[in-house]
mmCIF file of C-alpha atoms in Angstrom:
data_model
loop_
_atom_site.group_PDB
_atom_site.id
_atom_site.type_symbol
_atom_site.label_atom_id
_atom_site.label_comp_id
_atom_site.label_asym_id
_atom_site.label_seq_id
_atom_site.Cartn_x
_atom_site.Cartn_y
_atom_site.Cartn_z
ATOM 1 C CA ARG I 22 -15.805 15.975 0.173
ATOM 2 C CA LYS I 23 -13.013 14.221 -1.694
ATOM 3 C CA GLU I 24 -10.156 16.565 -2.582
ATOM 4 C CA VAL I 25 -10.130 15.540 -6.240
ATOM 5 C CA GLU I 26 -13.284 14.278 -7.898
ATOM 6 C CA GLN I 27 -13.732 12.643 -11.261
ATOM 7 C CA ASP I 28 -16.558 10.940 -13.104
ATOM 8 C CA PRO I 29 -15.557 7.265 -12.831
ATOM 9 C CA GLY I 30 -17.151 6.295 -16.136
ATOM 10 C CA PRO I 31 -16.648 3.957 -17.816
ATOM 11 C CA PHE I 32 -16.620 5.857 -21.047
ATOM 12 C CA ASN I 33 -17.123 3.476 -23.953
ATOM 13 C CA VAL I 34 -16.392 5.109 -27.298
ATOM 14 C CA PRO I 35 -15.640 3.952 -30.852
ATOM 15 C CA GLU I 36 -12.316 4.564 -32.515
ATOM 16 C CA GLY I 37 -12.069 8.076 -33.876
ATOM 17 C CA ALA I 38 -14.390 9.586 -31.295
ATOM 18 C CA THR I 39 -13.634 12.656 -29.241
ATOM 19 C CA VAL I 40 -14.015 12.223 -25.499
ATOM 20 C CA ALA I 41 -13.703 14.671 -22.618
ATOM 21 C CA PHE I 42 -12.957 14.007 -18.974
ATOM 22 C CA ASN I 43 -13.652 16.444 -16.169
ATOM 23 C CA CYS I 44 -12.153 16.842 -12.755
ATOM 24 C CA THR I 45 -12.764 19.208 -9.845
ATOM 25 C CA TYR I 46 -10.545 19.899 -6.867
ATOM 26 C CA SER I 47 -11.550 21.305 -3.513
ATOM 27 C CA ASN I 48 -8.406 23.016 -2.229
ATOM 28 C CA SER I 49 -7.984 26.459 -3.765
ATOM 29 C CA ALA I 50 -4.339 26.410 -2.625
ATOM 30 C CA SER I 51 -3.556 23.670 -5.155
ATOM 31 C CA GLN I 52 -0.793 24.812 -7.461
ATOM 32 C CA SER I 53 0.219 22.041 -9.836
ATOM 33 C CA PHE I 54 -2.056 19.871 -11.918
ATOM 34 C CA PHE I 55 -1.553 16.757 -13.981
ATOM 35 C CA TRP I 56 -3.206 13.971 -15.867
ATOM 36 C CA TYR I 57 -1.758 10.500 -15.323
ATOM 37 C CA ARG I 58 -2.610 7.381 -17.253
ATOM 38 C CA GLN I 59 -2.846 3.938 -15.701
ATOM 39 C CA ASP I 60 -3.119 0.752 -17.707
ATOM 40 C CA CYS I 61 -4.718 -2.289 -16.147
ATOM 41 C CA ARG I 62 -2.569 -3.691 -13.310
ATOM 42 C CA LYS I 63 0.275 -1.299 -14.123
ATOM 43 C CA GLU I 64 1.749 1.733 -12.436
ATOM 44 C CA PRO I 65 0.469 5.258 -13.174
ATOM 45 C CA LYS I 66 2.492 7.294 -15.655
ATOM 46 C CA LEU I 67 2.444 10.998 -16.374
ATOM 47 C CA LEU I 68 0.369 11.860 -19.429
ATOM 48 C CA MET I 69 0.691 15.630 -19.277
ATOM 49 C CA SER I 70 0.926 18.600 -16.979
ATOM 50 C CA VAL I 71 -1.930 21.104 -17.005
ATOM 51 C CA TYR I 72 -1.377 24.852 -17.227
ATOM 52 C CA SER I 73 -3.745 27.782 -16.863
ATOM 53 C CA SER I 74 -3.129 28.741 -20.475
ATOM 54 C CA GLY I 75 -4.132 25.284 -21.610
ATOM 55 C CA ASN I 76 -1.783 22.912 -23.330
ATOM 56 C CA GLU I 77 -1.879 20.422 -26.128
ATOM 57 C CA ASP I 78 0.146 17.316 -26.861
ATOM 58 C CA GLY I 79 -0.856 15.734 -30.133
ATOM 59 C CA ARG I 80 -4.411 14.454 -29.767
ATOM 60 C CA PHE I 81 -4.580 15.424 -26.092
ATOM 61 C CA THR I 82 -5.604 18.831 -24.789
ATOM 62 C CA ALA I 83 -5.690 19.798 -21.115
ATOM 63 C CA GLN I 84 -7.357 22.847 -19.632
ATOM 64 C CA LEU I 85 -7.337 24.386 -16.178
ATOM 65 C CA ASN I 86 -9.868 26.840 -14.776
ATOM 66 C CA ARG I 87 -8.584 28.043 -11.416
ATOM 67 C CA ALA I 88 -11.659 30.160 -10.691
ATOM 68 C CA SER I 89 -13.927 27.135 -11.007
ATOM 69 C CA GLN I 90 -11.290 24.692 -9.674
ATOM 70 C CA TYR I 91 -11.875 22.564 -12.702
ATOM 71 C CA ILE I 92 -9.537 20.545 -14.925
ATOM 72 C CA SER I 93 -10.345 18.853 -18.195
ATOM 73 C CA LEU I 94 -8.760 16.450 -20.639
ATOM 74 C CA LEU I 95 -9.886 16.152 -24.239
ATOM 75 C CA ILE I 96 -8.840 13.238 -26.398
ATOM 76 C CA ARG I 97 -9.448 13.582 -30.121
ATOM 77 C CA ASP I 98 -9.484 10.784 -32.685
ATOM 78 C CA SER I 99 -9.461 8.068 -30.021
ATOM 79 C CA LYS I 100 -7.290 5.005 -30.619
ATOM 80 C CA LEU I 101 -7.666 1.507 -29.230
ATOM 81 C CA SER I 102 -4.417 2.120 -27.359
ATOM 82 C CA ASP I 103 -6.026 5.005 -25.459
ATOM 83 C CA SER I 104 -8.044 2.503 -23.421
ATOM 84 C CA ALA I 105 -6.900 3.037 -19.843
ATOM 85 C CA THR I 106 -7.803 4.800 -16.640
ATOM 86 C CA TYR I 107 -7.077 8.528 -16.572
ATOM 87 C CA LEU I 108 -6.184 10.009 -13.215
ATOM 88 C CA CYS I 109 -6.567 13.661 -12.341
ATOM 89 C CA VAL I 110 -3.826 14.770 -9.956
ATOM 90 C CA VAL I 111 -3.087 17.932 -7.973
ATOM 91 C CA THR I 112 -0.362 19.049 -5.611
ATOM 92 C CA LEU I 113 -0.566 21.754 -3.001
ATOM 93 C CA ASN I 114 2.648 23.534 -3.829
ATOM 94 C CA GLN I 115 5.520 23.703 -6.250
ATOM 95 C CA ALA I 116 7.868 21.848 -3.926
ATOM 96 C CA GLY I 117 6.485 18.540 -5.093
ATOM 97 C CA THR I 118 4.733 17.498 -1.953
ATOM 98 C CA ALA I 119 2.408 14.608 -2.237
ATOM 99 C CA LEU I 120 0.294 14.139 -5.302
ATOM 100 C CA ILE I 121 -3.412 13.898 -4.548
ATOM 101 C CA PHE I 122 -5.183 11.575 -6.958
ATOM 102 C CA GLY I 123 -8.736 11.397 -8.131
ATOM 103 C CA LYS I 124 -10.222 7.920 -8.361
ATOM 104 C CA GLY I 125 -9.791 7.895 -12.107
ATOM 105 C CA THR I 126 -11.979 7.748 -15.184
ATOM 106 C CA THR I 127 -11.977 4.559 -17.210
ATOM 107 C CA LEU I 128 -11.939 4.809 -20.987
ATOM 108 C CA SER I 129 -12.621 1.902 -23.302
ATOM 109 C CA VAL I 130 -12.124 2.476 -27.027
ATOM 110 C CA SER I 131 -13.583 -0.145 -29.340
ATOM 111 C CA SER I 132 -13.153 -0.853 -33.049
ATOM 112 C CA ASP Z 19 19.311 -0.198 -14.181
ATOM 113 C CA ALA Z 20 18.120 3.307 -13.494
ATOM 114 C CA GLY Z 21 14.641 3.694 -12.152
ATOM 115 C CA ILE Z 22 12.471 2.856 -9.213
ATOM 116 C CA THR Z 23 12.008 -0.731 -8.156
ATOM 117 C CA GLN Z 24 9.771 -2.386 -5.623
ATOM 118 C CA SER Z 25 10.144 -5.756 -4.009
ATOM 119 C CA PRO Z 26 8.572 -8.140 -3.672
ATOM 120 C CA ARG Z 27 6.119 -7.855 -6.558
ATOM 121 C CA TYR Z 28 3.706 -10.269 -4.913
ATOM 122 C CA LYS Z 29 3.357 -11.221 -1.261
ATOM 123 C CA ILE Z 30 0.937 -13.342 0.722
ATOM 124 C CA THR Z 31 1.140 -13.046 4.478
ATOM 125 C CA GLU Z 32 -0.903 -14.022 7.480
ATOM 126 C CA THR Z 33 -2.837 -11.735 9.754
ATOM 127 C CA GLY Z 34 -0.654 -10.438 12.568
ATOM 128 C CA ARG Z 35 2.659 -10.875 10.815
ATOM 129 C CA GLN Z 36 5.086 -8.061 10.171
ATOM 130 C CA VAL Z 37 5.914 -7.470 6.534
ATOM 131 C CA THR Z 38 8.208 -4.961 4.851
ATOM 132 C CA LEU Z 39 7.830 -3.697 1.320
ATOM 133 C CA MET Z 40 10.976 -2.343 -0.237
ATOM 134 C CA CYS Z 41 11.418 0.611 -2.564
ATOM 135 C CA HIS Z 42 14.657 1.695 -4.191
ATOM 136 C CA GLN Z 43 15.291 4.542 -6.628
ATOM 137 C CA THR Z 44 18.468 5.366 -8.526
ATOM 138 C CA TRP Z 45 17.790 9.002 -9.455
ATOM 139 C CA SER Z 46 18.563 10.522 -6.026
ATOM 140 C CA HIS Z 47 15.144 12.136 -6.042
ATOM 141 C CA SER Z 48 14.396 14.071 -2.877
ATOM 142 C CA TYR Z 49 10.782 13.026 -2.506
ATOM 143 C CA MET Z 50 9.479 9.518 -2.092
ATOM 144 C CA PHE Z 51 5.927 8.348 -1.516
ATOM 145 C CA TRP Z 52 3.925 5.266 -0.641
ATOM 146 C CA TYR Z 53 0.409 4.865 -1.973
ATOM 147 C CA ARG Z 54 -2.111 2.077 -1.734
ATOM 148 C CA GLN Z 55 -4.670 1.450 -4.428
ATOM 149 C CA ASP Z 56 -7.992 -0.210 -3.766
ATOM 150 C CA LEU Z 57 -11.130 -0.583 -5.846
ATOM 151 C CA GLY Z 58 -13.478 2.266 -5.139
ATOM 152 C CA HIS Z 59 -10.818 4.389 -3.448
ATOM 153 C CA GLY Z 60 -8.205 5.069 -6.056
ATOM 154 C CA LEU Z 61 -4.670 5.886 -4.962
ATOM 155 C CA ARG Z 62 -4.361 7.004 -1.352
ATOM 156 C CA LEU Z 63 -1.213 8.389 0.210
ATOM 157 C CA ILE Z 64 0.151 6.449 3.173
ATOM 158 C CA TYR Z 65 3.419 8.250 3.936
ATOM 159 C CA TYR Z 66 5.861 10.469 2.156
ATOM 160 C CA SER Z 67 9.389 11.711 2.652
ATOM 161 C CA ALA Z 68 10.960 14.980 1.560
ATOM 162 C CA ALA Z 69 14.544 13.841 2.231
ATOM 163 C CA ALA Z 70 16.538 11.326 4.222
ATOM 164 C CA ASP Z 71 15.345 11.209 7.838
ATOM 165 C CA ILE Z 72 12.269 13.338 7.056
ATOM 166 C CA THR Z 73 8.931 11.557 6.807
ATOM 167 C CA ASP Z 74 5.338 12.639 7.146
ATOM 168 C CA LYS Z 75 1.923 11.042 7.305
ATOM 169 C CA GLY Z 76 -0.472 10.954 4.415
ATOM 170 C CA GLU Z 77 -4.150 10.195 4.274
ATOM 171 C CA VAL Z 78 -4.083 6.598 5.597
ATOM 172 C CA PRO Z 79 -0.987 6.057 7.805
ATOM 173 C CA ASP Z 80 -2.465 3.871 10.552
ATOM 174 C CA GLY Z 81 -0.848 0.452 10.807
ATOM 175 C CA TYR Z 82 2.189 1.443 8.731
ATOM 176 C CA VAL Z 83 5.718 2.544 9.577
ATOM 177 C CA VAL Z 84 8.306 4.050 7.260
ATOM 178 C CA SER Z 85 11.937 5.018 7.488
ATOM 179 C CA ARG Z 86 14.372 6.763 5.208
ATOM 180 C CA SER Z 87 17.937 6.430 6.397
ATOM 181 C CA LYS Z 88 19.261 6.723 2.815
ATOM 182 C CA THR Z 89 17.947 8.903 0.009
ATOM 183 C CA GLU Z 90 17.489 5.963 -2.338
ATOM 184 C CA ASN Z 91 15.494 3.647 -0.068
ATOM 185 C CA PHE Z 92 12.062 4.050 1.448
ATOM 186 C CA PRO Z 93 10.794 0.824 3.036
ATOM 187 C CA LEU Z 94 7.201 0.469 4.214
ATOM 188 C CA THR Z 95 6.485 -1.855 7.147
ATOM 189 C CA LEU Z 96 3.154 -3.261 8.178
ATOM 190 C CA GLU Z 97 3.743 -3.906 11.857
ATOM 191 C CA SER Z 98 0.895 -6.380 12.318
ATOM 192 C CA ALA Z 99 -0.835 -7.089 9.032
ATOM 193 C CA THR Z 100 -4.625 -7.043 8.840
ATOM 194 C CA ARG Z 101 -6.949 -8.192 6.062
ATOM 195 C CA SER Z 102 -7.907 -4.580 5.391
ATOM 196 C CA GLN Z 103 -4.320 -3.978 4.320
ATOM 197 C CA THR Z 104 -4.741 -6.299 1.352
ATOM 198 C CA SER Z 105 -4.037 -3.935 -1.520
ATOM 199 C CA VAL Z 106 -1.686 -2.928 -4.288
ATOM 200 C CA TYR Z 107 1.090 -0.724 -2.946
ATOM 201 C CA PHE Z 108 2.914 1.753 -5.148
ATOM 202 C CA CYS Z 109 6.100 3.557 -4.317
ATOM 203 C CA ALA Z 110 6.949 6.762 -6.194
ATOM 204 C CA SER Z 111 9.691 9.381 -6.298
ATOM 205 C CA SER Z 112 9.936 12.911 -7.608
ATOM 206 C CA GLU Z 113 12.198 15.912 -7.642
ATOM 207 C CA PRO Z 114 10.712 19.307 -6.644
ATOM 208 C CA ARG Z 115 11.808 21.072 -9.815
ATOM 209 C CA GLY Z 116 10.582 21.299 -13.359
ATOM 210 C CA THR Z 117 7.510 19.263 -14.148
ATOM 211 C CA ILE Z 118 7.554 17.623 -10.691
ATOM 212 C CA GLU Z 119 6.731 14.359 -12.440
ATOM 213 C CA ALA Z 120 6.359 11.445 -10.062
ATOM 214 C CA PHE Z 121 7.758 8.122 -11.208
ATOM 215 C CA PHE Z 122 6.139 5.000 -9.896
ATOM 216 C CA GLY Z 123 7.438 1.543 -9.204
ATOM 217 C CA GLN Z 124 5.610 -1.433 -10.663
ATOM 218 C CA GLY Z 125 3.699 -2.056 -7.472
ATOM 219 C CA THR Z 126 3.533 -4.758 -4.829
ATOM 220 C CA ARG Z 127 0.381 -6.840 -4.674
ATOM 221 C CA LEU Z 128 -0.080 -7.781 -1.012
ATOM 222 C CA THR Z 129 -2.635 -10.269 0.211
ATOM 223 C CA VAL Z 130 -3.244 -10.734 3.928
ATOM 224 C CA VAL Z 131 -5.019 -13.978 4.787
#
């Protein structure tokens, strides 16, 4: 079983739509969680960290459920510029050891 | 310029040749990583380093060698390139405090023919 699993999509949505991505991780010892964004043929960049209490950054909301080992990302009012691949990422401890990536979920927002 | 840079950006090499991909960061981050990205597999960790002279294997280390004699550099060497090593290689660095954000280089697109 892959350590971090995501629905690969693609998700094709119109502008203004709300879209949710899900991610599960297999190692209960995982301690830090993130969503990264990767544009086509570019390097991944941090979108947001994910906390147990949930956190919001503008149109983006991330949730973590440790009991279910489940992470989510909600994007409201989708923009064309949100089109990208969204990568779910976990680390095993706070010391910043290697990030473990899911394969990514592709989002395409159309006008 | 501050940041993390990889060189070369593009490389074509022949099977059996040795090739080295360079990675340099200016933040003095403790941790550095090498990933490869392939269709259908996502980003997979090859090697990482917690500090100068400390390296460890990741998920797919076979056929690769790394070194870290200086904090800012983390070269990746393919000792005898194979076609299966055709991929996009990303170097990253992070500091084990705060958000633990990893910063990535722009990637090296390697083709082995």
